[in-house]
Coordinates of C-alpha atoms and ligand atoms in Angstrom, one line a residue:
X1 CA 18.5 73.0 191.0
X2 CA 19.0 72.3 187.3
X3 CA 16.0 72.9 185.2
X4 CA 15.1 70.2 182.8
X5 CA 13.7 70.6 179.7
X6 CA 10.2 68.7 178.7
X7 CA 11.2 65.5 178.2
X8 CA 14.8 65.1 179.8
X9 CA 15.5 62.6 182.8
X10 CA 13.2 60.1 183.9
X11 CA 14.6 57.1 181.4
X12 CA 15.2 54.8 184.5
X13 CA 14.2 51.3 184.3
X14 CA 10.5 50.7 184.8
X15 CA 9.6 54.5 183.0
X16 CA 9.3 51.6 179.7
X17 CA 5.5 52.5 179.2
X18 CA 5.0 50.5 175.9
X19 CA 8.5 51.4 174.7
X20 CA 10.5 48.7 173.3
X21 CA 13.7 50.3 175.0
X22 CA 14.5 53.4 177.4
X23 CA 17.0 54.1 174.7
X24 CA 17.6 53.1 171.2
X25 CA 21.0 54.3 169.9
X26 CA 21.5 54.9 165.9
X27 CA 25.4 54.4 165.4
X28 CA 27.9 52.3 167.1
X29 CA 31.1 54.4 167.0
X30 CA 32.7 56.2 169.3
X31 CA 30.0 58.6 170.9
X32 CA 27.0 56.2 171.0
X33 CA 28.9 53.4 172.2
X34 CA 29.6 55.0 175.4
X35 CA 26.1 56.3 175.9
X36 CA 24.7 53.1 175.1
X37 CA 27.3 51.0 177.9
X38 CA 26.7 53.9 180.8
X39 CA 22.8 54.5 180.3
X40 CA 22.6 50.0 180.2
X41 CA 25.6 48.9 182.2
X42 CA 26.1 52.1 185.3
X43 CA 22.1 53.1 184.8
X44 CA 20.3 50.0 184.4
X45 CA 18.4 51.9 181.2
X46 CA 16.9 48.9 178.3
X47 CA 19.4 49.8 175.2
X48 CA 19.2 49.0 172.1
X49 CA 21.6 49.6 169.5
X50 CA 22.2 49.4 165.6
X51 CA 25.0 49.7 163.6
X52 CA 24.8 49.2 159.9
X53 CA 29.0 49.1 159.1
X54 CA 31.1 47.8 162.0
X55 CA 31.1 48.3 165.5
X56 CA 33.6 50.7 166.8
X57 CA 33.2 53.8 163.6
X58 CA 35.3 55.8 162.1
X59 CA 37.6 56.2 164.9
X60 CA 38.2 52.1 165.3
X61 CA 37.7 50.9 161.8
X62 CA 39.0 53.7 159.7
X63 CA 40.2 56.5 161.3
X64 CA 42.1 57.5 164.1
X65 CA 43.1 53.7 164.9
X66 CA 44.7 52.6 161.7
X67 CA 45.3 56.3 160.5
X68 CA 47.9 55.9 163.5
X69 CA 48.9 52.4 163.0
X70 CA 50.5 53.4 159.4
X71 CA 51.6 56.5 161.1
X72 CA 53.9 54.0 163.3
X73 CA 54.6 52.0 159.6
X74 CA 55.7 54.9 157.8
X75 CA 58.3 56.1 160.3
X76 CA 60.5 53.0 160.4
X77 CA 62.8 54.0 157.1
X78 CA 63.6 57.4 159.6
X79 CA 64.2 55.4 162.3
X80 CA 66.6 52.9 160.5
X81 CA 68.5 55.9 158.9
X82 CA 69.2 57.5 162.1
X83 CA 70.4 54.1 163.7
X84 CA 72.6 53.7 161.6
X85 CA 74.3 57.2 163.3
X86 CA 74.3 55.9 166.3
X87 CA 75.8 53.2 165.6
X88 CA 74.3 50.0 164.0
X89 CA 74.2 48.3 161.0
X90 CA 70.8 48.5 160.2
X91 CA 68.9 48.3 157.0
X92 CA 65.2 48.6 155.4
X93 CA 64.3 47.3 152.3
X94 CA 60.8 47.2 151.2
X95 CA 57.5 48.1 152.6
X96 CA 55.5 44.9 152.1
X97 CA 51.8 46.6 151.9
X98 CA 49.3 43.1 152.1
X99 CA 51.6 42.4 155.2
X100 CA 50.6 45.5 156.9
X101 CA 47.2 45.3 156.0
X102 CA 46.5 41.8 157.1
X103 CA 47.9 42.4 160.3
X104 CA 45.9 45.7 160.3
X105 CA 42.8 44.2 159.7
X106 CA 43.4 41.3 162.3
X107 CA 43.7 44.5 165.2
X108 CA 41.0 46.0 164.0
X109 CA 38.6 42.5 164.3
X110 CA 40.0 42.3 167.6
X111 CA 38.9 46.1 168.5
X112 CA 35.8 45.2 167.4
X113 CA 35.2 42.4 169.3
X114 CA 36.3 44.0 171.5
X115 CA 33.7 46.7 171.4
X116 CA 30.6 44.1 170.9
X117 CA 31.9 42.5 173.7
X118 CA 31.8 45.9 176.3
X119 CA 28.1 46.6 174.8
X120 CA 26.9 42.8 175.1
X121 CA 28.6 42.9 179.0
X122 CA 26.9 45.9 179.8
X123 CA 23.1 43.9 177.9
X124 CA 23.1 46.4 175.4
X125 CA 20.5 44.9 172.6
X126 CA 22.8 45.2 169.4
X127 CA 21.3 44.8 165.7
X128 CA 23.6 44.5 162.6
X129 CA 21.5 47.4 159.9
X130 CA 21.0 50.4 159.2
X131 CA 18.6 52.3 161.6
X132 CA 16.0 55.4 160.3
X133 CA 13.6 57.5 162.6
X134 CA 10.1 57.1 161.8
X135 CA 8.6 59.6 164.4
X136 CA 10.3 61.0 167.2
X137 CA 9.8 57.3 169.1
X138 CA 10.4 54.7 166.6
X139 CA 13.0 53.9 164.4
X140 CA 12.8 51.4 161.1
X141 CA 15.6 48.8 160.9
X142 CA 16.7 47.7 157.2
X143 CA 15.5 44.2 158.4
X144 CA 12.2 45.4 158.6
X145 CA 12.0 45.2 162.0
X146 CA 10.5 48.2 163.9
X147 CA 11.3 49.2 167.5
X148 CA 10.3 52.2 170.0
X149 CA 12.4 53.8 172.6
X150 CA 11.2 56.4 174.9
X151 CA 14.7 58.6 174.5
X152 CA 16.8 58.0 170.8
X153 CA 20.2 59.0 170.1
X154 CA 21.8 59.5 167.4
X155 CA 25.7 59.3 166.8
X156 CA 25.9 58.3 162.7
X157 CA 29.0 60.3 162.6
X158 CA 30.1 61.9 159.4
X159 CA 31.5 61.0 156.0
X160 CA 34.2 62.1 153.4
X161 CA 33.3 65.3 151.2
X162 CA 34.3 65.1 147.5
X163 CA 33.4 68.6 145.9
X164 CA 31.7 68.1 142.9
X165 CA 33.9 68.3 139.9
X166 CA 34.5 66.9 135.9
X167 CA 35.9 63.1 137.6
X168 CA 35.1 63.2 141.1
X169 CA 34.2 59.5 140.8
X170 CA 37.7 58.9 140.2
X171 CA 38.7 60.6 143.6
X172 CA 39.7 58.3 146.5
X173 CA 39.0 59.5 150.4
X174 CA 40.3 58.2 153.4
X175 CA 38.0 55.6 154.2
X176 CA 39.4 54.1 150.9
X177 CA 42.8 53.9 151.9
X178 CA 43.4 51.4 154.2
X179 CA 41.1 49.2 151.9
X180 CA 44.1 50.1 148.7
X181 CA 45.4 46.5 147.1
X182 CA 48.5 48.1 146.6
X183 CA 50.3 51.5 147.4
X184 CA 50.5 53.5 144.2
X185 CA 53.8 54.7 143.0
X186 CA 52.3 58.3 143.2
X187 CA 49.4 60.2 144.5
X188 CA 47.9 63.6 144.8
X189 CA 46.3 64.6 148.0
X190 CA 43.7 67.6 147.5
X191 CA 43.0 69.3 151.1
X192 CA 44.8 71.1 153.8
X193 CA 43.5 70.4 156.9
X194 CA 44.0 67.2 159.7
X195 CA 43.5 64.5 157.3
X196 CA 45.4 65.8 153.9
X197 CA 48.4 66.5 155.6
X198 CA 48.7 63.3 158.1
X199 CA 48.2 61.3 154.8
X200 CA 51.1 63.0 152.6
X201 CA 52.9 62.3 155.8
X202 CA 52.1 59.2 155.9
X203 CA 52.4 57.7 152.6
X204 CA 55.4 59.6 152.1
X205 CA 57.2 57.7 154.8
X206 CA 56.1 54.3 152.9
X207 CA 57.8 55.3 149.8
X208 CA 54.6 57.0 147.6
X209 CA 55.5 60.0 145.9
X210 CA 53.1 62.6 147.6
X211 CA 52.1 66.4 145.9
X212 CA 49.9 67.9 148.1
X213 CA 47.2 70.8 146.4
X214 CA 45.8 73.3 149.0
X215 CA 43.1 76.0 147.9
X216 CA 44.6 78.8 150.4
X217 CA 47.7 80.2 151.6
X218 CA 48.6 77.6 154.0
X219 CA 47.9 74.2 154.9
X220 CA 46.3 73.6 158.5
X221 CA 44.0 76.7 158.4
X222 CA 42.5 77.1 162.1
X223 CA 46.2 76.4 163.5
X224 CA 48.3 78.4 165.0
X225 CA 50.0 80.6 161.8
X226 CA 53.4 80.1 163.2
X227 CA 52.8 76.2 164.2
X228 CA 51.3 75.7 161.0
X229 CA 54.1 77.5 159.1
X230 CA 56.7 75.3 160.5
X231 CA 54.7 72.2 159.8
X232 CA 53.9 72.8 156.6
X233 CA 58.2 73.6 156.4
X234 CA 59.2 70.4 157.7
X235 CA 56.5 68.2 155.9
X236 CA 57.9 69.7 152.6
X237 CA 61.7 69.1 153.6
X238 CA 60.6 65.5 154.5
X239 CA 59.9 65.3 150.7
X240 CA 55.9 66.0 150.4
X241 CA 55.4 68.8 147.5
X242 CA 52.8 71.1 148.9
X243 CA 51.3 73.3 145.9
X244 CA 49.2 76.0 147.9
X245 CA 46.7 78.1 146.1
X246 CA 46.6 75.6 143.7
X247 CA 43.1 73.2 143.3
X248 CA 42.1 70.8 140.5
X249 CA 39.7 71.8 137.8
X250 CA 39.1 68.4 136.3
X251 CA 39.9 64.6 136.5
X252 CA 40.3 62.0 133.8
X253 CA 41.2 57.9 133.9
X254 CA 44.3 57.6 132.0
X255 CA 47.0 55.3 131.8
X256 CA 48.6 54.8 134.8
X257 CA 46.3 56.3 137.1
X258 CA 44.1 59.7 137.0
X259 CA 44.9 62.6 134.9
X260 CA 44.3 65.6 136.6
X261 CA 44.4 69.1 135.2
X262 CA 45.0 71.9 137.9
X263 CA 44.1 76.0 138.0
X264 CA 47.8 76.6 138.2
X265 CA 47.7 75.2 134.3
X266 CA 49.5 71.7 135.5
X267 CA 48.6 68.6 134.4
X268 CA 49.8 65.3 135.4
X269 CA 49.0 61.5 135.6
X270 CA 49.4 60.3 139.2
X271 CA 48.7 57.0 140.1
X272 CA 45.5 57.6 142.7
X273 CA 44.3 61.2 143.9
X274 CA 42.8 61.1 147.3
X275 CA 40.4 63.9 148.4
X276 CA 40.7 65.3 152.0
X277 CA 38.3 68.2 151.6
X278 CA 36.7 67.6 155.1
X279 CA 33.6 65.7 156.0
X280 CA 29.8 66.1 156.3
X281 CA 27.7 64.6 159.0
X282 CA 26.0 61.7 157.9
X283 CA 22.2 62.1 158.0
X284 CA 21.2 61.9 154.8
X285 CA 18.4 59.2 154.7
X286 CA 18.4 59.1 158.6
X287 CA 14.3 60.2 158.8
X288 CA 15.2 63.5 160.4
X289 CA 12.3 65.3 158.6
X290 CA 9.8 62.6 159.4
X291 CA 10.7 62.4 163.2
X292 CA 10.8 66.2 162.8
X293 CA 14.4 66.9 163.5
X294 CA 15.9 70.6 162.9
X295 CA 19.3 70.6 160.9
X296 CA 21.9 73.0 160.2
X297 CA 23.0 74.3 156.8
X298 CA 25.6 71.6 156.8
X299 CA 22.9 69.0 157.3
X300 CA 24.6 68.7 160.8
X301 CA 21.8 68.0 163.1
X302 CA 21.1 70.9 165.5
X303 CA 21.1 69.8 169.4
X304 CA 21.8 72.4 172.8
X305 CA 24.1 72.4 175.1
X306 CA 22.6 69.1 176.4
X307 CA 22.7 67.3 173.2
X308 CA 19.2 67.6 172.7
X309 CA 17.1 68.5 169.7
X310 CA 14.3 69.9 169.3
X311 CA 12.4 66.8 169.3
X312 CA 12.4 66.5 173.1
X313 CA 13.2 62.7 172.9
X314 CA 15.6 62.7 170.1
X315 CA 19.3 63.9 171.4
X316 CA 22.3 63.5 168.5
X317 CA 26.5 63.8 169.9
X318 CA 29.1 63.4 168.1
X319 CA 30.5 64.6 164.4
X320 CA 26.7 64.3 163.1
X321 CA 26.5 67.6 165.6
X322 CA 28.9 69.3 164.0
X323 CA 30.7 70.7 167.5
X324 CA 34.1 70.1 168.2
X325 CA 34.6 66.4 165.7
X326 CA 36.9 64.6 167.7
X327 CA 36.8 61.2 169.5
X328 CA 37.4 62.4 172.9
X329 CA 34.8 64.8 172.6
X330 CA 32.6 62.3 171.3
X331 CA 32.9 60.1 173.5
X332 CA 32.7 62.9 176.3
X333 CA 29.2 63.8 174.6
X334 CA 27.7 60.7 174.7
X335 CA 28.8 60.1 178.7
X336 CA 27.0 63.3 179.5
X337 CA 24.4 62.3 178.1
X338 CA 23.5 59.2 179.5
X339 CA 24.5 60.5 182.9
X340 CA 21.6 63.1 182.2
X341 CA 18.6 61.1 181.3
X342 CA 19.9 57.7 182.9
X343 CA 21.8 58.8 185.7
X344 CA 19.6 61.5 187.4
X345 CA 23.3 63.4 187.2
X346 CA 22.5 66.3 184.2
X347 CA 26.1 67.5 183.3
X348 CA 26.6 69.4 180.0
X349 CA 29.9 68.3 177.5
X350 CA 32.7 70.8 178.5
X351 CA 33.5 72.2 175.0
X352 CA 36.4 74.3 175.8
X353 CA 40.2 73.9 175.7
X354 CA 40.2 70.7 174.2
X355 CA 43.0 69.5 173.3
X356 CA 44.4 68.2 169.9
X357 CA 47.4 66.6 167.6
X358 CA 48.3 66.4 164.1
X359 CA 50.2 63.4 163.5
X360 CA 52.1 64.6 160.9
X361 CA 56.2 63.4 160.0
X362 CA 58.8 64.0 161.1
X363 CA 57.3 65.7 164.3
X364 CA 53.9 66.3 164.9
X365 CA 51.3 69.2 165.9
X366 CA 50.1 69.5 169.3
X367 CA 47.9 72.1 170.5
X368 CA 45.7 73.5 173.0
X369 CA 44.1 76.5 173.3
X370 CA 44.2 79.9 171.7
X371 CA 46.5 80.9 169.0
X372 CA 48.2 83.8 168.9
X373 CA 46.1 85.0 166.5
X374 CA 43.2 84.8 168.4
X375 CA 44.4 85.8 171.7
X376 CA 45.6 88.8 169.9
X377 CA 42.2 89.7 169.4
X378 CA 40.7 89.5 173.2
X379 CA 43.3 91.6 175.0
X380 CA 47.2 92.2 175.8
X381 CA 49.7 89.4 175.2
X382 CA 53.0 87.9 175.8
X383 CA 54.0 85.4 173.1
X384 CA 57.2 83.1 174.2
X385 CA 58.2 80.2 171.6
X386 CA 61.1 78.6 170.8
X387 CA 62.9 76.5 168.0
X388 CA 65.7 74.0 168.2
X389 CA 67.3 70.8 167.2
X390 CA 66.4 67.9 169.6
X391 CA 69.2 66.0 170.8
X392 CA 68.3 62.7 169.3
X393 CA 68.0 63.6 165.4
X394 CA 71.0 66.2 165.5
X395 CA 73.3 63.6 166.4
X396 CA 72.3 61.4 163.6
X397 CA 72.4 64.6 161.6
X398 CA 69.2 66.1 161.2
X399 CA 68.2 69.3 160.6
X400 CA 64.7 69.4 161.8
X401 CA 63.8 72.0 164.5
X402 CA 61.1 71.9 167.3
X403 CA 58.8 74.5 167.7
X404 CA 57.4 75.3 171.2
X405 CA 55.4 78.2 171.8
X406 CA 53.1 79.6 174.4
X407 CA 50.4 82.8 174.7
X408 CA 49.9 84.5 177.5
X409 CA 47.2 86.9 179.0
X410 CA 49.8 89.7 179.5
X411 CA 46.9 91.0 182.3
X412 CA 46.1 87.6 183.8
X413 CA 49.1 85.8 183.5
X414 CA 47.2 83.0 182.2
X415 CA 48.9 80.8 179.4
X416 CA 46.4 80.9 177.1
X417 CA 47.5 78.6 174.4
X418 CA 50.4 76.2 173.4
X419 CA 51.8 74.8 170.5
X420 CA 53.9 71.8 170.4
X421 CA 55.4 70.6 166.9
X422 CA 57.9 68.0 168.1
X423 CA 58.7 64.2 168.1
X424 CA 55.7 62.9 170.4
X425 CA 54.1 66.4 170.1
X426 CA 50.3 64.4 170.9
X427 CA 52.2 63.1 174.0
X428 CA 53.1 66.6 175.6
X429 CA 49.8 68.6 174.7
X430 CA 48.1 66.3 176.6
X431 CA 49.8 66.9 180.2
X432 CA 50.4 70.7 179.1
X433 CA 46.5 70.7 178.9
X434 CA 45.8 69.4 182.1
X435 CA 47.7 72.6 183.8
X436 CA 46.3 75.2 180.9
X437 CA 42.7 73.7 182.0
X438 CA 43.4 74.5 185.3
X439 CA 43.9 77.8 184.5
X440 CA 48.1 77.9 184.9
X441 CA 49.8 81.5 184.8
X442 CA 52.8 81.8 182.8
X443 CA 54.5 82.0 186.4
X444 CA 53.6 79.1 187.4
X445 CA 55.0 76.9 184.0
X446 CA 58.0 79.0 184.9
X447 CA 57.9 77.1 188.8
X448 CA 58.0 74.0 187.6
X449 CA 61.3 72.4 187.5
X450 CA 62.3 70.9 184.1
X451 CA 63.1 67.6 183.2
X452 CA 66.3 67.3 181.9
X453 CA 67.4 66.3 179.5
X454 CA 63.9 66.8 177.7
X455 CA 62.5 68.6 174.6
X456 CA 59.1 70.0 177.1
X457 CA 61.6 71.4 179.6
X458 CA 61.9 74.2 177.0
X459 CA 58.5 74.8 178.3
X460 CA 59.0 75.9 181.5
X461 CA 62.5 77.6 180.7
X462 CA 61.4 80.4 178.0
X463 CA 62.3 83.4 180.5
X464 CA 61.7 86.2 178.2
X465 CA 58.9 87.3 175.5
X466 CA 59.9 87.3 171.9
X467 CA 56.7 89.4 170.9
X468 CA 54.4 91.4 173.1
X469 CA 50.9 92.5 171.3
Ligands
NDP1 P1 39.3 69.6 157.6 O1 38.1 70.4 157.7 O2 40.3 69.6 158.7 O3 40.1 70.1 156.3 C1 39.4 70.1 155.0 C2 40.4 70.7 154.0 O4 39.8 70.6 152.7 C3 40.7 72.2 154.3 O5 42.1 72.4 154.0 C4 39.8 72.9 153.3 O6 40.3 74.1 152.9 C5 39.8 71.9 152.2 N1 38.6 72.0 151.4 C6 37.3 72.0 151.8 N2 36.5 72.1 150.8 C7 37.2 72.1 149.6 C8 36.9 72.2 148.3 N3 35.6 72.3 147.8 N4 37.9 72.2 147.4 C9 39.2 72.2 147.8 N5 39.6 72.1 149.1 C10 38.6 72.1 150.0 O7 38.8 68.2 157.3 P2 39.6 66.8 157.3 O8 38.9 66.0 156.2 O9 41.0 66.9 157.2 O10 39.2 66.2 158.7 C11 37.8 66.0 159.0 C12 37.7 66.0 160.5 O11 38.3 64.9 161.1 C13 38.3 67.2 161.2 O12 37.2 68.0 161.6 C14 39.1 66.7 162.3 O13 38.6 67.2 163.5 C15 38.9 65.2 162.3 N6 40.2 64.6 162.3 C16 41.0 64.7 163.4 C17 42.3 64.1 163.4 C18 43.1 64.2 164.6 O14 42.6 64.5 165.7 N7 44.4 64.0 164.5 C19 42.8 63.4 162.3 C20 41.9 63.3 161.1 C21 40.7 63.9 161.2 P3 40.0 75.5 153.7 O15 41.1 75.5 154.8 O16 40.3 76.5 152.7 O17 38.6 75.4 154.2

């Protein structure tokens, strides 16, 4: 029998005491959305929740969801260019930008409503401003209006980093993108991680002129060394110029844009410079010391394995922890969590071998697991990858090569890690991950019949190591 800590379980209607709500939730993306629908709609737990943006987060409104949407814009010059190899007499002129973003901002009106409606089916309370804790059972809405809540949770996300610098304020970040009246005719992106390198991508394909500074060696630090190696290889072929070790000193308005002087002595108007230096979780001005909530050096608030804090009533999931910030895991967080106070069914977030893509052009980064790098470090290994030309961009004359790649335990057997860069790369990590979670030996990929003709049957035909460690 699971021991609880003080204060866990027990939210189940008719434990309201003089609370205004079993739960209040502080954030309506991703994570607290999900809490907030199973603890009202599968627990029968009084919810409230307040979002002071719109409902959906970062993910929905401006992250992963239009982040992918112009992933799908930016690819159609490629795919135009290699019809015409196979064949037809196509042609693409110009990118019209409003276009896009209308019908961008139409989807994402009807993702939100789309959300509202799934929190106002499952009687979730929902309030349009900005929440802040007050002690560890009230919170303060900007309306003036305050409520209590026996449990609170807060899932506030995080929010672009700018380091601060001579002209930061002249430094656009992702969430300003999507928002841009028009496309500039060039732009710098500073960062090398997810977000920098999706964007050169990505504006690339619709015509920008992209440079690309990095601080370190290379781009996509945390990656795989090979994965990320032939990434960085392809997005540079694909036109992006990536200047690593390189990092701006200082920004000025000039005409035409932002003048930016770099430490590699460079300087050069471009017209918008977009910083993709990572994010922070967002809990500045949240009441965290007044409620009495512990946070990290990040400002990331600190929770255990059950999302809790220390304040017994106050649990936090999500980026604003500061675990693993992705969606999935977000949501994952927030589902747990509601099962465990609401749903007398404690289960922890499983944290491990989650999956994950870069959706970067032409082929993207899919991985799970260790690299080799890693794996290197907790015992004896087999390391099998291999790199080729997939049939459908060789014929209309590409030169682009695939990348797949997996570690193995060399003692266990088990396939430790793969790495996918490949057209639809997101699409195979996600089935490779169900049979790495389940703990597949290298004997067993090998078992598997392939698909033919596929790029992932190259998955379970590598026979023979090409490195041993
Ligand atoms: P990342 O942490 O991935 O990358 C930040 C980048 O900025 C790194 O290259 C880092 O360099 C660099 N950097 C940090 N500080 C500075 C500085 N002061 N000066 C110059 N460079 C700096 O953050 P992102 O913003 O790309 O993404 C944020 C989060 O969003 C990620 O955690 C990711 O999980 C999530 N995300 C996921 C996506 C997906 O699943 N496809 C897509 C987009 C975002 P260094 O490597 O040296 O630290």
């Amino acid at each position: 029998m699971l021991q609880l800590r003080k204060g866990r379980g027990c939210g189940m209607k008719g434990c309201l005491m003089d609370f205004d709500f079993d739960l209040f939730v502080i954030g309506g993306g991703s994570g607290g959305v999900r809490a907030a629908r199973i603890a009202a709609g599968e627990h029968g737990a009084k919810v409230g929740l307040a979002e002071e943006y719109r409902m959906g987060g970062t993910c929905v409104i401006r992250g992963c969801v239009p982040k992918k949407l112009m992933v799908f814009a930016s690819g159609y010059p490629s795919l135009v260019e290699d019809a015409r190899a196979y064949g037809w007499d196509a042609e693409i002129r110009d990118f019209d930008w409003p276009q896009f973003r209308r019908q961008l901002d139409a989807e994402l009106d009807r993702l939100e409503n789309a959300y509202r409606g799934g929190l106002s089916g499952a009687k979730v309370e929902t309030y349009n401003a900005r929440a802040e804790l007050v002690d560890p059972h009230t919170v303060k809405l900007s309306t003036g209006e305050t409520l209590t809540a026996k449990h609170i949770l807060i899932a506030v996300g995080g929010t672009p980093f700018v380091p601060d610098l001579p002209g930061a304020e002249l430094a656009i970040t992702s969430n300003e993108i999507f928002k841009l009246e028009a496309l500039p005719s060039s732009v710098l992106i500073v960062g090398g991680g997810f977000i920098a390198c999706e964007f050169a991508c990505i504006l690339n394909g619709l015509g920008v002129e992209v440079t690309q500074f990095y601080r370190g060696a290379q781009v996509l630090r945390g990656f795989d060394d090979e994965a990320r190696g032939h990434v960085a290889e392809l997005i540079r072929e694909s036109g992006v110029t990536i200047h690593c070790g390189t990092d701006v000193i200082e920004m000025e308005r000039a005409e035409g844009g932002v003048k930016v002087t770099a430490t590699d002595g460079s300087e050069r108007v471009y017209g918008a410079v977009v910083y993709a230096t990572g994010r922070v979780p967002k809990t500045e001005g949240l009441g965290l010391e007044a409620a009495g909530v512990e946070t990290g050096r990040r400002g990331e608030i600190v929770v255990d394995e059950w999302s809790q804090t220390n304040v017994p009533s106050i649990y936090a999931v999500g980026d604003v922890t500061d675990r693993i910030n992705l969606t999935p895991v977000a949501i994952r967080e927030g589902h747990a969590f509601a099962d465990t106070v609401f749903g007398a069914n404690p289960r922890k977030p499983d944290h491990d071998l989650v999956a994950s893509a870069v959706f970067t052009q032409p082929f993207e980064l899919g991985t799970v697991g260790m690299t080799e790098e890693e794996a290197r470090c907790q015992g004896p290994i087999e390391v099998y990858s291999a790199s080729f030309r997939p049939m459908k961009t060789l014929f209309a004359g590409r030169q682009a090569r695939v990348m797949m790649k997996l570690v193995v335990s060399a003692t266990t057997r088990r396939v430790l890690g793969c790495h996918i860069v490949a057209p639809e790369a997101g699409e195979m990590i996600q089935l490779a991950a169900i049979a790495i979670k389940m703990g597949a030996t290298k004997e067993q990929f090998d078992a598997t019949c392939a698909v033919h003709p596929t790029m992932a049957e190259e998955l379970v035909t590598m026979r023979k190591p090409v490195r041993t460690a």
